[in-house]
Structure formats: structure tokens, C-alpha cells
Amino acid sequence: MWAMWDGASPADVRAAVQRCRQGQHVERYPDPRVVAFYRAVTAIYPDRPATPGTPWERAPLHAASDHVEMNLFPTCADQVLLDIERLAGEHGLMLFDLQDGSVYPPPAGQRPVPVQGR
């Protein structure tokens, strides 16, 4: 889940993911959308500690100021994916699917809010 600026493209998200993979993280205060999303998703599916039956293949989740990376077990219930998608939309976050590189914007009407400095 990525907190991007208004008008960010899938290429912008992929570039941010690549920077993360290289260990380059933006030094800024955590985006409130990311914080709210993390709290909401881990309230449903705790990651500290990961409990039996958790959907998380890796826990705790990787959380940075502008994103949360979640690695799910391939066998996790479809409801987990639906909950993640719903919460991402509620918080205006873009979804990046690590498996195929797809980028999904928040559902219509739930656009990311502009980030200062962009």
C-alpha cells in the first residue's frame, strides 16, 4: 500500500517500490494515511506477534513513512484480500501487487490526497 500524491501514475508507484527494494526510504513524518491503514489492518489481522492462522507470510509487516508491505500466504482467505483492498480505498492508498507488478488506484471517489512538496 502506497501513499502517493494526487495524480501519481503506476510508474511513480513502481519507481517508489524499486527505491524501497534498494533500501532507499523517504525520511519524513509517517503519512497519516499509512498509519491509519496499518492500525486498521493489524486490528483485524495482528502482526505482533503473528498468531496461528495469520495471513502474513512475514511478520511484522514492513511499514515505512509512505508505505506498508504485506506478504501474504498464498492460501490466505479471499476475505483478507477484500479487507485489504477496502481499507486501502478508505485510506486513499494505491495498491502494488508484487507478484505481477500491477498497480491499483483507490476505488473511484477515494483518491489519494495531495502530499505537500510534490
Backbone as CSV, one residue per row, in Angstrom:
resi,resn,N_x,N_y,N_z,CA_x,CA_y,CA_z,C_x,C_y,C_z
1,MET,0.834,-1.153,0.000,0.000,0.000,0.000,0.886,1.226,0.000
2,TRP,0.622,2.134,-0.897,1.472,3.305,-1.044,0.678,4.591,-0.931
3,ALA,1.186,5.527,-0.157,0.617,6.870,-0.048,1.317,7.722,-1.100
4,MET,0.591,8.033,-2.154,1.167,8.810,-3.245,0.441,10.142,-3.361
5,TRP,1.006,11.040,-4.130,0.418,12.347,-4.344,-0.678,12.249,-5.394
6,ASP,-1.554,13.242,-5.404,-2.642,13.286,-6.372,-2.043,13.304,-7.784
7,GLY,-2.525,12.440,-8.625,-2.036,12.354,-9.997,-0.881,11.389,-10.186
8,ALA,-0.470,10.706,-9.125,0.623,9.734,-9.249,0.207,8.626,-10.219
9,SER,1.152,8.181,-11.003,0.893,7.151,-12.006,1.386,5.792,-11.513
10,PRO,0.975,4.724,-12.186,1.543,3.412,-11.852,3.077,3.407,-11.939
11,ALA,3.642,4.143,-12.884,5.104,4.212,-12.996,5.716,4.864,-11.758
12,ASP,5.030,5.871,-11.198,5.520,6.510,-9.971,5.547,5.507,-8.817
13,VAL,4.504,4.694,-8.720,4.435,3.685,-7.662,5.545,2.662,-7.859
14,ARG,5.709,2.179,-9.082,6.759,1.184,-9.344,8.140,1.736,-9.026
15,ALA,8.378,3.012,-9.326,9.666,3.633,-9.015,9.871,3.703,-7.498
16,ALA,8.814,4.018,-6.757,8.902,4.060,-5.293,9.199,2.673,-4.739
17,VAL,8.555,1.654,-5.308,8.804,0.273,-4.873,10.270,-0.093,-5.128
18,GLN,10.782,0.284,-6.272,12.176,-0.025,-6.600,13.132,0.651,-5.623
19,ARG,12.845,1.910,-5.272,13.694,2.602,-4.302,13.652,1.879,-2.947
20,CYS,12.461,1.420,-2.561,12.335,0.681,-1.296,13.179,-0.594,-1.350
21,ARG,13.089,-1.316,-2.442,13.839,-2.562,-2.607,15.337,-2.331,-2.497
22,GLN,15.780,-1.124,-2.866,17.199,-0.770,-2.794,17.565,-0.177,-1.437
23,GLY,16.585,-0.144,-0.515,16.840,0.374,0.819,16.767,1.878,0.938
24,GLN,16.238,2.533,-0.086,16.119,3.987,-0.074,14.705,4.357,0.376
25,HIS,14.599,4.898,1.572,13.302,5.305,2.095,13.282,6.809,2.326
26,VAL,12.151,7.402,2.038,11.963,8.830,2.227,11.997,9.126,3.725
27,GLU,12.779,10.105,4.102,12.837,10.490,5.512,11.861,11.630,5.716
28,ARG,10.733,11.304,6.316,9.710,12.289,6.623,8.807,11.698,7.699
29,TYR,7.938,12.532,8.201,6.973,12.025,9.167,6.089,11.002,8.466
30,PRO,5.659,9.981,9.178,4.775,8.981,8.566,3.505,9.636,8.020
31,ASP,3.136,9.224,6.841,1.902,9.724,6.229,0.733,9.235,7.075
32,PRO,-0.175,10.116,7.472,-1.306,9.705,8.308,-2.160,8.608,7.681
33,ARG,-2.214,8.558,6.346,-2.984,7.511,5.666,-2.353,6.151,5.894
34,VAL,-1.020,6.101,5.878,-0.301,4.844,6.094,-0.477,4.390,7.539
35,VAL,-0.359,5.319,8.459,-0.518,4.985,9.878,-1.921,4.441,10.136
36,ALA,-2.934,5.129,9.607,-4.323,4.697,9.816,-4.581,3.334,9.175
37,PHE,-4.043,3.121,7.983,-4.207,1.829,7.316,-3.553,0.724,8.135
38,TYR,-2.321,0.945,8.569,-1.599,-0.073,9.345,-2.374,-0.434,10.601
39,ARG,-2.846,0.568,11.308,-3.608,0.300,12.531,-4.889,-0.480,12.235
40,ALA,-5.563,-0.120,11.163,-6.821,-0.787,10.818,-6.587,-2.238,10.397
41,VAL,-5.595,-2.481,9.551,-5.382,-3.843,9.055,-4.841,-4.755,10.153
42,THR,-3.986,-4.212,11.012,-3.449,-5.062,12.076,-4.435,-5.227,13.244
43,ALA,-5.451,-4.394,13.285,-6.523,-4.614,14.268,-7.334,-5.850,13.895
44,ILE,-7.443,-6.088,12.595,-8.172,-7.268,12.102,-7.258,-8.490,12.064
45,TYR,-6.037,-8.287,11.550,-5.069,-9.361,11.360,-3.751,-8.971,12.041
46,PRO,-3.613,-9.242,13.339,-2.413,-8.813,14.074,-1.120,-9.354,13.455
47,ASP,-0.075,-8.505,13.542,1.243,-8.928,13.056,2.277,-8.954,14.169
48,ARG,1.916,-8.558,15.386,2.839,-8.524,16.527,2.147,-9.081,17.743
49,PRO,2.354,-10.283,18.102,3.020,-11.320,17.311,2.047,-11.906,16.299
50,ALA,2.591,-12.498,15.279,1.751,-13.206,14.309,1.149,-14.407,15.025
51,THR,-0.131,-14.551,14.909,-0.830,-15.641,15.597,-1.095,-16.793,14.637
52,PRO,-1.378,-17.972,15.149,-1.731,-19.081,14.257,-2.918,-18.682,13.387
53,GLY,-2.845,-19.039,12.144,-3.909,-18.691,11.206,-3.763,-17.306,10.603
54,THR,-2.666,-16.607,10.945,-2.442,-15.277,10.389,-2.271,-15.349,8.876
55,PRO,-2.670,-14.309,8.157,-2.453,-14.315,6.708,-1.039,-13.901,6.320
56,TRP,-0.258,-13.392,7.299,1.057,-12.826,6.995,2.130,-13.907,6.860
57,GLU,2.733,-13.959,5.690,3.858,-14.869,5.473,5.094,-14.341,6.205
58,ARG,5.217,-13.003,6.286,6.301,-12.357,7.030,5.694,-11.375,8.020
59,ALA,6.099,-11.493,9.257,5.597,-10.578,10.279,6.756,-10.205,11.188
60,PRO,6.807,-8.986,11.691,5.801,-7.964,11.484,5.861,-7.400,10.067
61,LEU,4.824,-6.671,9.705,4.761,-6.060,8.389,5.851,-5.001,8.265
62,HIS,6.326,-4.794,7.041,7.296,-3.735,6.763,6.507,-2.441,6.597
63,ALA,6.679,-1.515,7.529,5.982,-0.230,7.454,7.016,0.889,7.404
64,ALA,6.830,1.784,6.449,7.697,2.953,6.302,6.806,4.196,6.301
65,SER,7.393,5.356,6.150,6.611,6.587,6.226,5.574,6.717,5.121
66,ASP,5.829,6.070,3.980,4.897,6.230,2.855,4.300,4.922,2.347
67,HIS,4.567,3.814,3.025,4.008,2.543,2.540,4.030,1.456,3.612
68,VAL,3.241,0.422,3.337,3.227,-0.800,4.142,3.341,-1.959,3.159
69,GLU,4.321,-2.825,3.391,4.471,-4.022,2.556,3.917,-5.216,3.318
70,MET,3.066,-5.964,2.623,2.448,-7.144,3.226,2.716,-8.348,2.347
71,ASN,3.293,-9.375,2.919,3.493,-10.632,2.215,2.503,-11.632,2.790
72,LEU,1.578,-12.064,1.944,0.511,-12.960,2.371,0.818,-14.397,2.002
73,PHE,0.338,-15.315,2.845,0.400,-16.721,2.462,-0.497,-16.912,1.237
74,PRO,-0.055,-17.688,0.252,-0.884,-17.922,-0.930,-2.239,-18.552,-0.598
75,THR,-2.318,-19.217,0.538,-3.552,-19.900,0.919,-4.475,-19.036,1.786
76,CYS,-4.143,-17.757,1.968,-4.993,-16.933,2.829,-6.376,-16.791,2.208
77,ALA,-7.337,-16.571,3.051,-8.733,-16.463,2.611,-8.936,-15.240,1.721
78,ASP,-9.851,-15.368,0.765,-10.177,-14.241,-0.113,-10.629,-13.030,0.688
79,GLN,-11.254,-13.258,1.833,-11.735,-12.149,2.660,-10.592,-11.236,3.089
80,VAL,-9.409,-11.807,3.294,-8.245,-10.997,3.676,-7.953,-9.990,2.568
81,LEU,-7.941,-10.453,1.340,-7.676,-9.565,0.206,-8.758,-8.498,0.082
82,LEU,-10.002,-8.889,0.278,-11.103,-7.926,0.216,-10.974,-6.875,1.313
83,ASP,-10.593,-7.302,2.510,-10.415,-6.358,3.612,-9.271,-5.392,3.318
84,ILE,-8.167,-5.900,2.807,-7.017,-5.047,2.481,-7.402,-4.037,1.408
85,GLU,-8.080,-4.488,0.383,-8.497,-3.582,-0.688,-9.453,-2.509,-0.155
86,ARG,-10.396,-2.912,0.664,-11.359,-1.961,1.239,-10.636,-0.925,2.090
87,LEU,-9.744,-1.371,2.961,-9.018,-0.447,3.829,-8.105,0.479,3.031
88,ALA,-7.473,-0.037,1.999,-6.632,0.814,1.148,-7.483,1.916,0.523
89,GLY,-8.675,1.551,0.042,-9.571,2.546,-0.528,-10.028,3.569,0.490
90,GLU,-10.364,3.101,1.683,-10.815,4.012,2.741,-9.742,5.019,3.120
91,HIS,-8.484,4.626,2.973,-7.379,5.490,3.377,-6.661,6.129,2.185
92,GLY,-7.195,5.962,0.986,-6.631,6.623,-0.190,-5.257,6.144,-0.586
93,LEU,-4.998,4.846,-0.400,-3.685,4.290,-0.738,-3.744,3.513,-2.046
94,MET,-2.658,3.562,-2.790,-2.549,2.794,-4.016,-1.990,1.415,-3.678
95,LEU,-2.493,0.406,-4.363,-2.058,-0.964,-4.129,-1.048,-1.362,-5.198
96,PHE,0.012,-2.016,-4.768,1.010,-2.567,-5.683,1.054,-4.063,-5.446
97,ASP,0.861,-4.834,-6.510,0.907,-6.295,-6.416,2.313,-6.742,-6.797
98,LEU,3.055,-7.198,-5.813,4.444,-7.607,-6.020,4.561,-8.784,-6.987
99,GLN,3.533,-9.616,-7.047,3.609,-10.804,-7.902,3.690,-10.456,-9.377
100,ASP,2.883,-9.488,-9.827,2.890,-9.192,-11.263,3.173,-7.728,-11.583
101,GLY,3.432,-6.906,-10.557,3.760,-5.504,-10.791,2.573,-4.616,-11.090
102,SER,1.358,-5.120,-10.917,0.165,-4.312,-11.171,0.008,-3.245,-10.098
103,VAL,-0.522,-2.115,-10.503,-0.816,-1.018,-9.587,-2.297,-0.718,-9.683
104,TYR,-2.931,-0.607,-8.528,-4.358,-0.328,-8.473,-4.585,0.942,-7.672
105,PRO,-5.232,1.937,-8.280,-5.542,3.151,-7.519,-6.692,2.881,-6.562
106,PRO,-6.890,3.794,-5.603,-8.055,3.635,-4.729,-9.326,3.629,-5.575
107,PRO,-10.377,2.980,-5.107,-11.637,2.987,-5.861,-12.098,4.408,-6.158
108,ALA,-12.879,4.577,-7.210,-13.387,5.893,-7.613,-14.006,6.587,-6.413
109,GLY,-13.737,7.872,-6.306,-14.275,8.638,-5.196,-13.385,8.605,-3.966
110,GLN,-12.332,7.808,-4.011,-11.411,7.727,-2.874,-9.993,7.935,-3.386
111,ARG,-9.741,9.113,-3.906,-8.445,9.437,-4.492,-7.435,9.796,-3.406
112,PRO,-6.159,9.542,-3.658,-5.142,9.964,-2.692,-5.188,11.479,-2.512
113,VAL,-4.972,11.948,-1.306,-4.931,13.377,-1.057,-3.547,13.877,-1.402
114,PRO,-3.462,15.136,-1.850,-2.140,15.676,-2.208,-1.190,15.659,-1.024
115,VAL,0.081,15.436,-1.318,1.135,15.447,-0.310,1.943,16.718,-0.533
116,GLN,2.207,17.468,0.520,2.957,18.701,0.391,4.341,18.425,-0.184
117,GLY,4.808,19.353,-1.014,6.139,19.234,-1.572,6.181,18.467,-2.874
118,ARG,5.031,18.087,-3.395,5.010,17.356,-4.662,4.259,18.142,-5.710
